Tab-separated table of C-alpha atoms and ligand atoms in Angstrom:
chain	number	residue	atom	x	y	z
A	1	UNK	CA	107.097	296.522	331.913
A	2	UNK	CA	106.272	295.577	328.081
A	3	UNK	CA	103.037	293.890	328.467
A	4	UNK	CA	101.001	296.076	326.891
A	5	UNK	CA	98.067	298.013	329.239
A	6	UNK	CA	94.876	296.743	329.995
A	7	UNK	CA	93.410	299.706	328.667
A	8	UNK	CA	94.617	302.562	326.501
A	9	UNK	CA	93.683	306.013	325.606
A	10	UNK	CA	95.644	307.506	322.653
A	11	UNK	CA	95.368	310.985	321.954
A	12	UNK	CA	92.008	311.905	321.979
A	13	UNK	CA	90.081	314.531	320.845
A	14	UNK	CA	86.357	314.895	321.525
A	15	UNK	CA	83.850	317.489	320.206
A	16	UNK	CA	80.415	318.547	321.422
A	17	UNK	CA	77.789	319.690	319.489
A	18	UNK	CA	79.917	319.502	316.228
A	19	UNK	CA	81.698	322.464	317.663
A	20	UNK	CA	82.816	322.491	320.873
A	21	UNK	CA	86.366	320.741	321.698
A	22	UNK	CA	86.573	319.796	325.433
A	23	UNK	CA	89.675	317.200	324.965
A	24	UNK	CA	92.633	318.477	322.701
A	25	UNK	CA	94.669	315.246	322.453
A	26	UNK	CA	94.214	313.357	325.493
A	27	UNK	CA	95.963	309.416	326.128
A	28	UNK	CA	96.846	307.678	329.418
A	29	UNK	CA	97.317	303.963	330.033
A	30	UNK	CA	95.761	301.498	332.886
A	31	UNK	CA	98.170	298.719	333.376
A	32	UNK	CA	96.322	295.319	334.497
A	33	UNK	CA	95.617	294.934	338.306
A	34	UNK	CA	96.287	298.749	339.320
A	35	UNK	CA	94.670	301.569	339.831
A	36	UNK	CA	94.866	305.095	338.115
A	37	UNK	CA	93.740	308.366	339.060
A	38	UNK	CA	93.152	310.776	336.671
A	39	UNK	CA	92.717	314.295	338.980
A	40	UNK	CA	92.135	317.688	337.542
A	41	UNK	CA	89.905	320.984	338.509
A	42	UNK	CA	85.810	321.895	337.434
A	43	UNK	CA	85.534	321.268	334.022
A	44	UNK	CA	88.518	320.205	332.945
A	45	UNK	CA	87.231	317.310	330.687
A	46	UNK	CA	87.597	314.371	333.335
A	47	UNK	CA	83.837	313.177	333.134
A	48	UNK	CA	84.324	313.723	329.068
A	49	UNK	CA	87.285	311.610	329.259
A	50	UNK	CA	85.522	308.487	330.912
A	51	UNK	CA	82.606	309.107	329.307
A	52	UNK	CA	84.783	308.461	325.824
A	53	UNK	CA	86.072	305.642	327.692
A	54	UNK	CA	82.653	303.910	328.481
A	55	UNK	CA	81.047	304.655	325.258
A	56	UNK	CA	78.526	307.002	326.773
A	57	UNK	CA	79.117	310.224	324.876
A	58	UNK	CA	76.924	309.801	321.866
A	59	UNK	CA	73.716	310.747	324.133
A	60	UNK	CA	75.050	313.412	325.149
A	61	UNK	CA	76.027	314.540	321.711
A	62	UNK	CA	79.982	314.417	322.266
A	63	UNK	CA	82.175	312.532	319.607
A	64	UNK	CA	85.317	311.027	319.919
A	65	UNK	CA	86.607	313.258	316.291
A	66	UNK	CA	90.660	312.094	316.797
A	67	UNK	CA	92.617	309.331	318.396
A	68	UNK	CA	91.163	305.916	319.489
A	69	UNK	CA	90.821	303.735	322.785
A	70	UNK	CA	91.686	299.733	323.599
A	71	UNK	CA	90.496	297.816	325.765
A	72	UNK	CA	91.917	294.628	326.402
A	73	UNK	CA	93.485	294.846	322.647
A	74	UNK	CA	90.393	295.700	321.223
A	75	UNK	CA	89.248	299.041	319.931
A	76	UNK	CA	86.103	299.725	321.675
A	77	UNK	CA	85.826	304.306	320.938
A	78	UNK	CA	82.919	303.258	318.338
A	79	UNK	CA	81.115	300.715	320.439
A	80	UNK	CA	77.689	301.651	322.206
A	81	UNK	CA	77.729	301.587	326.123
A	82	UNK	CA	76.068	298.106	326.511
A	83	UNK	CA	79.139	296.918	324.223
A	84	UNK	CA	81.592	298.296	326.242
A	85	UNK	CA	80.227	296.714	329.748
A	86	UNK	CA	79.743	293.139	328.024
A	87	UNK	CA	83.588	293.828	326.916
A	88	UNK	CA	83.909	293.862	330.957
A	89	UNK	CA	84.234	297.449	331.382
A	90	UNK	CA	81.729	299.405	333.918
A	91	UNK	CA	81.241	302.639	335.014
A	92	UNK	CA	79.861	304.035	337.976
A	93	UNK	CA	78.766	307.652	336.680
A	94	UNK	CA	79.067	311.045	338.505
A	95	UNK	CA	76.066	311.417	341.061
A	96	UNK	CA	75.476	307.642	341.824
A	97	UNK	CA	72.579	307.151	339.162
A	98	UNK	CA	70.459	304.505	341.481
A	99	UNK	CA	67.046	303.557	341.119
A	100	UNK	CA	66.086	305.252	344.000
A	101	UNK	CA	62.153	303.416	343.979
A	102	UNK	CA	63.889	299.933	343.363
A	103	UNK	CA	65.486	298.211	346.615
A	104	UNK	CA	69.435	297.908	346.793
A	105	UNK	CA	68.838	294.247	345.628
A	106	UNK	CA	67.113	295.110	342.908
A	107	UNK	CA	69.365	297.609	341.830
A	108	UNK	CA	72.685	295.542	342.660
A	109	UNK	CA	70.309	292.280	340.082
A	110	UNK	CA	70.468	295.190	337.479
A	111	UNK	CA	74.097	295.322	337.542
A	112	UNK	CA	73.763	291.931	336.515
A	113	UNK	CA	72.101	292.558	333.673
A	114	UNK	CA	74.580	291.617	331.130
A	115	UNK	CA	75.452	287.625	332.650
A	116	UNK	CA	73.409	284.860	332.152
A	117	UNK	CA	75.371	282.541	334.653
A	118	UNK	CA	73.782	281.431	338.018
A	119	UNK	CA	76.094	282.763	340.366
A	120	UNK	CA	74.431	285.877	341.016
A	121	UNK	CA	72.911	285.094	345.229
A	122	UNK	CA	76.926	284.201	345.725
A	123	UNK	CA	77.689	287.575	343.827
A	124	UNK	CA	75.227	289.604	345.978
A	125	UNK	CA	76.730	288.115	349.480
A	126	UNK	CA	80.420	288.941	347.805
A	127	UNK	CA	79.022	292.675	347.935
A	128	UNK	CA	77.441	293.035	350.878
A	129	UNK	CA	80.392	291.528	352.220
A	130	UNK	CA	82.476	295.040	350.996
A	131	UNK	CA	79.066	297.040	351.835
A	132	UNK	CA	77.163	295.097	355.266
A	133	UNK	CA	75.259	298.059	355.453
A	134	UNK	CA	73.298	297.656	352.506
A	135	UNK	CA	71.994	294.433	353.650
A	136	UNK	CA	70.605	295.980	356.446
A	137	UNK	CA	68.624	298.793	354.525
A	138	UNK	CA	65.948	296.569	353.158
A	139	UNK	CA	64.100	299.761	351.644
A	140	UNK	CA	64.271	301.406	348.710
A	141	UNK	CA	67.180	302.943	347.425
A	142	UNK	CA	65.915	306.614	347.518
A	143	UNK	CA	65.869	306.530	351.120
A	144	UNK	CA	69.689	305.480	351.533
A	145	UNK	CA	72.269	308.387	352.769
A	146	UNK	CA	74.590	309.694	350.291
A	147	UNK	CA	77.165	307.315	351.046
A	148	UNK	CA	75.252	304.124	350.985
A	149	UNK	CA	73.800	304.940	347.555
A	150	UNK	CA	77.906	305.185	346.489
A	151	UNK	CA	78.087	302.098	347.903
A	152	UNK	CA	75.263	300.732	346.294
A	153	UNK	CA	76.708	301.920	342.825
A	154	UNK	CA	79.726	300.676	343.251
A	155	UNK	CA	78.522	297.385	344.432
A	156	UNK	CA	76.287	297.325	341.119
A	157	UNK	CA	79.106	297.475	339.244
A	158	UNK	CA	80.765	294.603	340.914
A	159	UNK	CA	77.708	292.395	339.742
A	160	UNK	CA	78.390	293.109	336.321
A	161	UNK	CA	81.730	290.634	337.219
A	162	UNK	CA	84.084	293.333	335.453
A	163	UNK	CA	87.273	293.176	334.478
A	164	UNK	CA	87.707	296.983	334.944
A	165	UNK	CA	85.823	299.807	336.715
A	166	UNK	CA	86.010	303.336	336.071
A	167	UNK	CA	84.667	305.386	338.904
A	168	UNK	CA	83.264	309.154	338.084
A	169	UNK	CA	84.188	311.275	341.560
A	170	UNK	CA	83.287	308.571	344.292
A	171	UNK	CA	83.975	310.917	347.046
A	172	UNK	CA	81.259	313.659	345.856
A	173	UNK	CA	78.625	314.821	348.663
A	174	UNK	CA	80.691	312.374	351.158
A	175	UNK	CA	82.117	313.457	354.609
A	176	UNK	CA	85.458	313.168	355.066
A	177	UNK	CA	85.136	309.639	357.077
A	178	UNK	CA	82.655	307.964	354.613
A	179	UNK	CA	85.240	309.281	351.664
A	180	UNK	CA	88.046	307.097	353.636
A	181	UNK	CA	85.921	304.589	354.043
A	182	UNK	CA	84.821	304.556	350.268
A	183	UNK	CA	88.637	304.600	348.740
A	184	UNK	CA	89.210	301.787	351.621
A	185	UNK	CA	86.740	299.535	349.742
A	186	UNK	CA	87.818	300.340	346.594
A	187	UNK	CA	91.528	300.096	347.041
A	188	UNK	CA	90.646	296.571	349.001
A	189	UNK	CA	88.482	295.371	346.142
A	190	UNK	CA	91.159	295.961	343.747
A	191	UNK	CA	93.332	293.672	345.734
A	192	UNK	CA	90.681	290.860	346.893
A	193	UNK	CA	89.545	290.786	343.008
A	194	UNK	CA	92.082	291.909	340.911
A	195	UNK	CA	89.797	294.780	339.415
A	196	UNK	CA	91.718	297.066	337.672
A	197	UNK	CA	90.416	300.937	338.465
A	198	UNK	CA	90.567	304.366	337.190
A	199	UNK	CA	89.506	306.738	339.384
A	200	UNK	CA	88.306	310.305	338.483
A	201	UNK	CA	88.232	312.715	341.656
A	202	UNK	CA	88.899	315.934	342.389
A	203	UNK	CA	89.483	314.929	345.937
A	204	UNK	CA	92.976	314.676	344.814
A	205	UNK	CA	94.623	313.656	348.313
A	206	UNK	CA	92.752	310.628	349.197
A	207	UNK	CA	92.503	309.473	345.297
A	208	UNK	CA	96.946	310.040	345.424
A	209	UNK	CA	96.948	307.834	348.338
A	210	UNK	CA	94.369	305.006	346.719
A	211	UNK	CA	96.167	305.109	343.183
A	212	UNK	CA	99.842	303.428	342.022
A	213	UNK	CA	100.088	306.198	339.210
A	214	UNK	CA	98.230	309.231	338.293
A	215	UNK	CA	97.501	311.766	335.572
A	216	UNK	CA	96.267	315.495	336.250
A	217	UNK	CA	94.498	317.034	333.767
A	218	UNK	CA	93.909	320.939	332.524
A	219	UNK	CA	91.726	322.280	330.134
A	220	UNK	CA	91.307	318.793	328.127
A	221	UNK	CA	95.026	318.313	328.412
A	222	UNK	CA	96.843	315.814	330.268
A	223	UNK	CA	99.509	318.104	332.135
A	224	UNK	CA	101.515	315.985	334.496
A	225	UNK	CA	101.578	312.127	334.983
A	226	UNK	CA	103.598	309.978	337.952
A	227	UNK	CA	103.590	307.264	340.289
A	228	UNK	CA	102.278	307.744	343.683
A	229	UNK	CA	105.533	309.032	345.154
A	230	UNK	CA	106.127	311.144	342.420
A	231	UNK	CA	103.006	312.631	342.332
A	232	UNK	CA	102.856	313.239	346.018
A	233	UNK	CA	106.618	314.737	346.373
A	234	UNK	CA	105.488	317.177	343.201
A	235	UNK	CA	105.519	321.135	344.108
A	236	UNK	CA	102.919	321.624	341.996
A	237	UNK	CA	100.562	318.837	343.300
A	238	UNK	CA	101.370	319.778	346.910
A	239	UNK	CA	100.603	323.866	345.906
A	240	UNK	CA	97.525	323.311	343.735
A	241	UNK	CA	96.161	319.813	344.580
A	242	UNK	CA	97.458	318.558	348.195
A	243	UNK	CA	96.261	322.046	349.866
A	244	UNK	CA	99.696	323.888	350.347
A	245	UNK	CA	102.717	323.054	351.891
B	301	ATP	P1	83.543	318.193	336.711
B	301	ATP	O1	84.438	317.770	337.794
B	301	ATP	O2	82.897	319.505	336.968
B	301	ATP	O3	82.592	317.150	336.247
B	301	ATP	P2	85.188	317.566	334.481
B	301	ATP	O4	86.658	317.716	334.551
B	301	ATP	O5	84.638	316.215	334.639
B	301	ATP	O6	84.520	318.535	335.505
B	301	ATP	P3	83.686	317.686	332.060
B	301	ATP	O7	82.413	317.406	332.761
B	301	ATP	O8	84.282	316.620	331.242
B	301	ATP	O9	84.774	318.181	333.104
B	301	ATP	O10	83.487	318.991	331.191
B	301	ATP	C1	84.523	319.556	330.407
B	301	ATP	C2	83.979	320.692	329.593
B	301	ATP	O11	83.046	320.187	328.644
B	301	ATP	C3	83.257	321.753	330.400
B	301	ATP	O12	83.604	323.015	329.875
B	301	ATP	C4	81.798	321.457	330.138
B	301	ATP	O13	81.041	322.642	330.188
B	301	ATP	C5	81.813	320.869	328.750
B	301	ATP	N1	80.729	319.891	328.538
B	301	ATP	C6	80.502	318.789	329.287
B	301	ATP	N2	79.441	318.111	328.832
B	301	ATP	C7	78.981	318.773	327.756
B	301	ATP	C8	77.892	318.584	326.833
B	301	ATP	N3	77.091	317.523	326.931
B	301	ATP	N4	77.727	319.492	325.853
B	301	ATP	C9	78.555	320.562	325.759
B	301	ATP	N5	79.582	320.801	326.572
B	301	ATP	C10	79.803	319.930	327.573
């Protein structure tokens, strides 16, 4: 394939604080229409990485210090966060990060926030198509289980009409069915609307199994990349990541 990928992440470094260096020369690609998993233990810098991605570092201090990121063919490692989603770029952060005293249609409108067109009522039955549940909790967010408020984040970021979505642990504080039922959506939604998806999880067996390709990272270092197949016929994924065998 020579088209070039939808987005790209060259070799980047990011400091905290001035001082501390989570990511020592980082890059992975997201080809247009696919989705990526980028798997890796407790604090390896996975979070740091799409936080880099989505321009959301700088309130938290961190600084992209080496390397750069495109989007689309468009450097976007300097732009704010609100720059980044208008460039059609969302991210659902780690820990869902609803308005839990808003409803879920308030909270899906919000994920609106950047259009101006008037499809948004056609947008909202688009995501309670993926979600019915969430039409049927008319309440406020707070009261929602811990998979409906996923669902509810990831449905906000459908409203923002994205081109891509990058998608901070999904399966955290989900059983095992809901966290099937969650990569089901998302790998279906990819398909349906053409959303490309990177996927950070340390769930590393159902995120294989969602993803065409994969990276694993180690102490701020990408350490092994593959397909699917690749990844799931590795010795070292099986051992460390796939639970044995
Ligand atoms: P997890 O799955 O636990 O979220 P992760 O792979 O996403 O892990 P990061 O959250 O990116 O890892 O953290 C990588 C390293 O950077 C950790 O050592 C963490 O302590 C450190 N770190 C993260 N955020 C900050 C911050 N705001 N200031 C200083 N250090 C930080």
């Amino acid at each position: 394939q020579t088209a070039s990928p939808m987005l790209s992440v060259n070799n980047i470094e990011v400091v905290y604080d001035e001082v501390i260096q989570v990511l020592r020369g980082v890059s992975l690609d997201v080809p247009e229409g696919e989705v990526v998993t980028l798997l890796g233990p407790n604090g390896a810098g996975k979070s740091t990485t799409l936080k880099a991605i989505s321009g959301l570092l700088r309130s938290e201090y961190g600084e992209v210090t080496k390397g750069d990121i495109t989007f689309m063919g468009e450097r976007i490692d300097k732009k704010n966060a609100e720059d980044v989603v208008r460039s059609g770029l969302f991210q659902v952060m780690e820990g869902r990060r609803i308005i839990e005293d808003m409803t879920s249609i308030e909270n899906l409108k919000l994920g609106a926030y950047t259009r101006n067109d008037s499809q948004i009522n056609q947008d909202l039955e688009m995501v309670f198509n993926y979600f019915p549940r969430l039409k049927e909790r008319t309440g406020l967010a707070g009261y929602l289980s811990g998979g409906e408020q996923q669902m509810l984040a990831i449905g906000r970021a459908l409203m923002a009409r994205p081109k891509m979505i990058c998608l901070d642990e999904p399966s955290m504080g989900l059983s095992p069915l809901l966290v099937k039922e969650v990569f089901g959506i998302i790998k279906k939604i990819n398909q349906d609307q053409g959303i490309t998806m990177l996927l950070v999880e340390q769930n590393a067996n159902y995120a294989i199994k969602a993803a065409d390709y994969g990276y694993i990272m180690e102490s701020g270092k990408i350490v092994l990349d593959g397909t699917q197949e690749q990844l799931l016929n590795n010795e070292d994924v099986k051992e460390f990541y796939l639970g044995g065998g």
